Amino acid sequence: TWGVDRLLRNWDLESGKEIDAFLFAGVGVDLPEISPSGSRAVFRVTPSSMSLWDLGSRKQIKVLETEKKPWLSAKFVSDDKILLAGSHGSVLIYDSKAEVYRPVAKGHGLCSQLAVSNDGKYFARVDRQHVELFESESGEVRYKMDLGKSRAAWGVAFSPDSRRLYLVTLSLTDLTFENLTVVDTQTNRVASVRFPTESGFGPGGFVVDPRGQYLVFACVAANAVVFF
């Protein structure tokens, strides 16, 4: 958890107890992400710099900087590899062992969302009019959806077993949820379900149940939390 006091607080979810807390120097932190093992954290400290930390030793490993465009998102593929997306739309992998950056996807425009599968094999990128599914190592495009001008991607998330990518699109006409699209990451098969128009689903949160049984929506317009 991150607050205006610039403290990083680690919590045990089962007991509800705070395990550790330590203060970061600087103006604050943003866009925090924790590595799969929980041993590292990366977060934005300025628009053009991300800070990589070892949580066990409380030491900063490296500052990841960009000279041209701000960083908009960072996601761990593994403890040693981080996906970085900037406002230019391109996605890079930073390998902390080799200390090198490697481009994996060229950008069409502003990257608004980035999601990584639990096994680290795939990532999804959303920009103004496109949603793309990539293989993390090769950068190969597995699936692409053109959104057009009348809708936008509200949320993307992978199933816990990494076999499915969930995509929720939003109608820009009346700002309600439009479709739920499911992409099979192994076969590229696609299924789509239209949200009922009478539901009044409006923008809110969207997450996947950790067991993979439910999709959970916080619907502002309906003033409700809905499980599918």
CSV table of C-alpha atoms in Angstrom, one decimal, residues 16 52 66 74-75 90 132 184 199 209 218:
chain,number,residue,atom,x,y,z
A,16,GLY,CA,-4.4,-8.8,8.2
A,52,LEU,CA,13.4,-0.8,-8.9
A,66,THR,CA,13.5,7.6,-20.3
A,74,ALA,CA,5.4,-1.2,-15.6
A,75,LYS,CA,4.6,-4.9,-15.1
A,90,SER,CA,6.2,1.1,-27.5
A,132,GLU,CA,-3.1,-6.6,-28.9
A,184,ASP,CA,-7.9,-18.3,-25.7
A,199,SER,CA,-28.4,-3.6,-16.6
A,209,ASP,CA,-11.4,-13.9,-9.2
A,218,ALA,CA,-17.9,-2.5,-9.8
